[in-house]
mmCIF file of C-alpha atoms in Angstrom:
data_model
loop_
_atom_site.group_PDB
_atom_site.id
_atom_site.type_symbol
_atom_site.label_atom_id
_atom_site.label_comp_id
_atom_site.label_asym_id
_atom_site.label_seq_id
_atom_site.Cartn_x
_atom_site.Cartn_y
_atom_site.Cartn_z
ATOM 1 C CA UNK A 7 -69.487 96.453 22.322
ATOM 2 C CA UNK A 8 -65.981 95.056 23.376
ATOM 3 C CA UNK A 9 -65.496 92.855 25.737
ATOM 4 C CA UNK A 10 -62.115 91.578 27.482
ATOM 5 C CA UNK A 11 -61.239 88.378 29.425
ATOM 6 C CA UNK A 12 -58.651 89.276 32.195
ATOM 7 C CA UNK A 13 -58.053 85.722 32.910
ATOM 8 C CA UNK A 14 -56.744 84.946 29.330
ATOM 9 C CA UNK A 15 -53.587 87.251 30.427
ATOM 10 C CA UNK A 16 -52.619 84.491 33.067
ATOM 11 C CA UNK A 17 -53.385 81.237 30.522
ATOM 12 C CA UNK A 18 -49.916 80.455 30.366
ATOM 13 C CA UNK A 19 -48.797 80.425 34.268
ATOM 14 C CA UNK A 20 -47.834 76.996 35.519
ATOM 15 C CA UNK A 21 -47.319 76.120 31.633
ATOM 16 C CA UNK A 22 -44.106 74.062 32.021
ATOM 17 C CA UNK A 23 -40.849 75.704 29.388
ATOM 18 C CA UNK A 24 -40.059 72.663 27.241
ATOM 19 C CA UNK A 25 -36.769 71.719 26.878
ATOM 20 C CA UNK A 26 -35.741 72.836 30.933
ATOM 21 C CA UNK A 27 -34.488 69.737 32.926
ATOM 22 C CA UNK A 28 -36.135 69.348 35.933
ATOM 23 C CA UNK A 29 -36.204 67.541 38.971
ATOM 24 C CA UNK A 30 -38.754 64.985 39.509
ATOM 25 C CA UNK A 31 -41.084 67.597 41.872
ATOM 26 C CA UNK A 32 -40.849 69.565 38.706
ATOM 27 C CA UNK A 33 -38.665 72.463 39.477
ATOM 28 C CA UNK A 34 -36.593 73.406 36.995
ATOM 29 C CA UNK A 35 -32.725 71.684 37.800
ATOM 30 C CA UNK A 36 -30.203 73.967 38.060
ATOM 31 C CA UNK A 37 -27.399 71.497 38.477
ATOM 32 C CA UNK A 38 -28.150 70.108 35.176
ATOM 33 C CA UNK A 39 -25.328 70.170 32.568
ATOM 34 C CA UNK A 40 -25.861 73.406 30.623
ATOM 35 C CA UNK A 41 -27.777 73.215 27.132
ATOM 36 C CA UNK A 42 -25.080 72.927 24.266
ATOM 37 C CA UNK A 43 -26.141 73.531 20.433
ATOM 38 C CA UNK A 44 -25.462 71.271 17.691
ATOM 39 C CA UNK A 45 -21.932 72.368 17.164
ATOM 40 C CA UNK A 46 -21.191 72.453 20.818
ATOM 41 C CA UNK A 47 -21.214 75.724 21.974
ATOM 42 C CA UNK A 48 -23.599 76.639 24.801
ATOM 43 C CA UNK A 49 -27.432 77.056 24.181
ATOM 44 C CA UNK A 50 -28.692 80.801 26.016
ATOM 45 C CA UNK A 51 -31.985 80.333 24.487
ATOM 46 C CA UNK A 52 -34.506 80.555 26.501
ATOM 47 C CA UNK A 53 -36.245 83.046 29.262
ATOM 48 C CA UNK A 54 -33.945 84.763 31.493
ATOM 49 C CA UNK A 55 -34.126 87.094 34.858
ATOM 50 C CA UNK A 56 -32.121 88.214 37.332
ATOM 51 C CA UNK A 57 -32.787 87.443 41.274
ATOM 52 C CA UNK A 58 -31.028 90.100 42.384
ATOM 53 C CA UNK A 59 -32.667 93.666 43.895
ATOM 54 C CA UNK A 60 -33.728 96.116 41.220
ATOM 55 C CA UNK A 61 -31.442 99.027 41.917
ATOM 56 C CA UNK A 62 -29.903 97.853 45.091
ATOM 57 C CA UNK A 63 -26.768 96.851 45.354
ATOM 58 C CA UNK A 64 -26.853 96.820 49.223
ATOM 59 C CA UNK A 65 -29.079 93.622 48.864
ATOM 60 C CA UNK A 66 -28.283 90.882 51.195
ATOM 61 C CA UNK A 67 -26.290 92.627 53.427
ATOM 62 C CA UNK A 68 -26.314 92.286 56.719
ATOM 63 C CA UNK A 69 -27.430 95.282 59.166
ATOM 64 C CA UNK A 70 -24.470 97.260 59.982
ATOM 65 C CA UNK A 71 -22.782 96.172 56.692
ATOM 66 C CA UNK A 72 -21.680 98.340 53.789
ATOM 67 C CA UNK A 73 -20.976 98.085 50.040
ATOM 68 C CA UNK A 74 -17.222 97.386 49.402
ATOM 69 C CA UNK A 75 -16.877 100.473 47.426
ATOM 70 C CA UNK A 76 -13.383 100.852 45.793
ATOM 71 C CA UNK A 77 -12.704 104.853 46.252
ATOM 72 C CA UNK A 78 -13.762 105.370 42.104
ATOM 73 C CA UNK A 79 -16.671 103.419 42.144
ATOM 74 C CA UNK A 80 -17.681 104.861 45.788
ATOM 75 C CA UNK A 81 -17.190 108.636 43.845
ATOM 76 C CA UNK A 82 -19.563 107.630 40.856
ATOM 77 C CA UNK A 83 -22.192 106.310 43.433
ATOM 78 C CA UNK A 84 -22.277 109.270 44.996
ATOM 79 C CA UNK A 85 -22.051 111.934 41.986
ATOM 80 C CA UNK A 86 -25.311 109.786 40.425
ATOM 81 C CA UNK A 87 -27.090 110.265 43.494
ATOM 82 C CA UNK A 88 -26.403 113.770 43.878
ATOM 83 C CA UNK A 89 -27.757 114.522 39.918
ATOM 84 C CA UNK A 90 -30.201 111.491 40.012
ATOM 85 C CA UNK A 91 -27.890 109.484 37.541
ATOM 86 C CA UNK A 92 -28.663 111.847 34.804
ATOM 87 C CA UNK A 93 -25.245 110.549 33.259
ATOM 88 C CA UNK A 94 -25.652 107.292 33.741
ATOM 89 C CA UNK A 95 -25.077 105.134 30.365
ATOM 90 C CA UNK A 96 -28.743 103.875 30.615
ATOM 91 C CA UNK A 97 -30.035 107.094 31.038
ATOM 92 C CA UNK A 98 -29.599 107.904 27.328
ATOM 93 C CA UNK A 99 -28.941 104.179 25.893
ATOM 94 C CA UNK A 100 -32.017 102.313 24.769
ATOM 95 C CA UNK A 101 -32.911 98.957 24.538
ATOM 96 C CA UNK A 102 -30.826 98.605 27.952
ATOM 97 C CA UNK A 103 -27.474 96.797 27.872
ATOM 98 C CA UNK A 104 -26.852 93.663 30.166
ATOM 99 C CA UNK A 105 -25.219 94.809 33.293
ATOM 100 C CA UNK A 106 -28.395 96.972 33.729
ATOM 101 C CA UNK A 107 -30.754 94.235 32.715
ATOM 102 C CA UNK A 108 -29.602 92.208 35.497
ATOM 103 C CA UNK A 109 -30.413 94.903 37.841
ATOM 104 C CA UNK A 110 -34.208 94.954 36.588
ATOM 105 C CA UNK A 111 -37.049 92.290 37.523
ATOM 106 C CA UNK A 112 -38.288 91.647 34.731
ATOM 107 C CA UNK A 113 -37.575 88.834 32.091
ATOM 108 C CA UNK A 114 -35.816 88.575 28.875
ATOM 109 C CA UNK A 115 -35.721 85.932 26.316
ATOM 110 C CA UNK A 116 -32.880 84.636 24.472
ATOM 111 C CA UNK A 117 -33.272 83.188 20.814
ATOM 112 C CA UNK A 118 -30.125 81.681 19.413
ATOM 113 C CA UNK A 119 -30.321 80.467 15.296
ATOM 114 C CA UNK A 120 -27.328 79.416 13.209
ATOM 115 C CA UNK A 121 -26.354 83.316 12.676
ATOM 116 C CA UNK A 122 -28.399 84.996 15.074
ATOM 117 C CA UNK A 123 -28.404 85.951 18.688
ATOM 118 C CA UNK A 124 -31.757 88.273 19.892
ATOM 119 C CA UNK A 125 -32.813 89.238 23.062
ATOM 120 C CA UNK A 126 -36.344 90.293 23.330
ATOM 121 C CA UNK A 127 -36.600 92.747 26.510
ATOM 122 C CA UNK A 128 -40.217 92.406 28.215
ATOM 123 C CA UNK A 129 -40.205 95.850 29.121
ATOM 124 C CA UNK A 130 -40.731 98.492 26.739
ATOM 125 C CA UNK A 131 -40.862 95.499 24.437
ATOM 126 C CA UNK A 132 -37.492 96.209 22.897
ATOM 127 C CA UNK A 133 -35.028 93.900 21.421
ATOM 128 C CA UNK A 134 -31.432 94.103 21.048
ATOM 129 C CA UNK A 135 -29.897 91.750 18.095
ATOM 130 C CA UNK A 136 -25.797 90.498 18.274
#
């Protein structure tokens, strides 16, 4: 007999990230200085994702408003809509670079070591190490 527990899948929600500055309601503060490693540089680690629209660029315009296409990039739009962006470099390119990621919802985590930067992809649950 097996038996599952579907609220173990939310145990972690509300579960503060350590190491985030926050503000004293608890929000995480986005003014704070950034993170820096031991040798100075900046510190990515950590859980990442993108507010913006997943696959709309035309998000947070105003009615009657229209994306600032330069004439190439308006060409490209409208060739990958005609043939359902069957060329496009994520089409064939897997785990999914950056400037897609941050079209996507969904999170990624950053792990930086002396050596070592990973990202861990929650979808598909690839990873890409740099």
């Amino acid at each position: 007999m097996f038996s599952t527990v579907p609220a173990a899948l939310a145990q972690w929600e509300g579960y503060p990230t350590p190491a985030i500055p926050r503000l004293p309601d608890g929000k995480p503060n986005l003014s704070a200085p950034l993170p820096r490693k031991a040798d100075g540089k900046p510190d990515l680690s950590g859980i990442w994702q993108s507010t913006r629209g997943a696959f709309n660029i035309a998000v947070g315009l105003k009615r009657g408003e229209v994306v600032p296409f330069n004439a190439a990039g308006k060409a490209l739009f409208d060739e990958r809509q005609a043939n359902n962006s069957k060329d496009e470099p994520g089409a064939r390119c897997l785990p999914t670079g950056i400037p897609m990621r941050n079209q996507l919802n969904t999170p990624m985590k950053i792990i930086q070591i002396p050596g070592l930067t990973a990202i861990l992809y929650e979808s598909r649950t690839t990873f890409r190490q740099i």
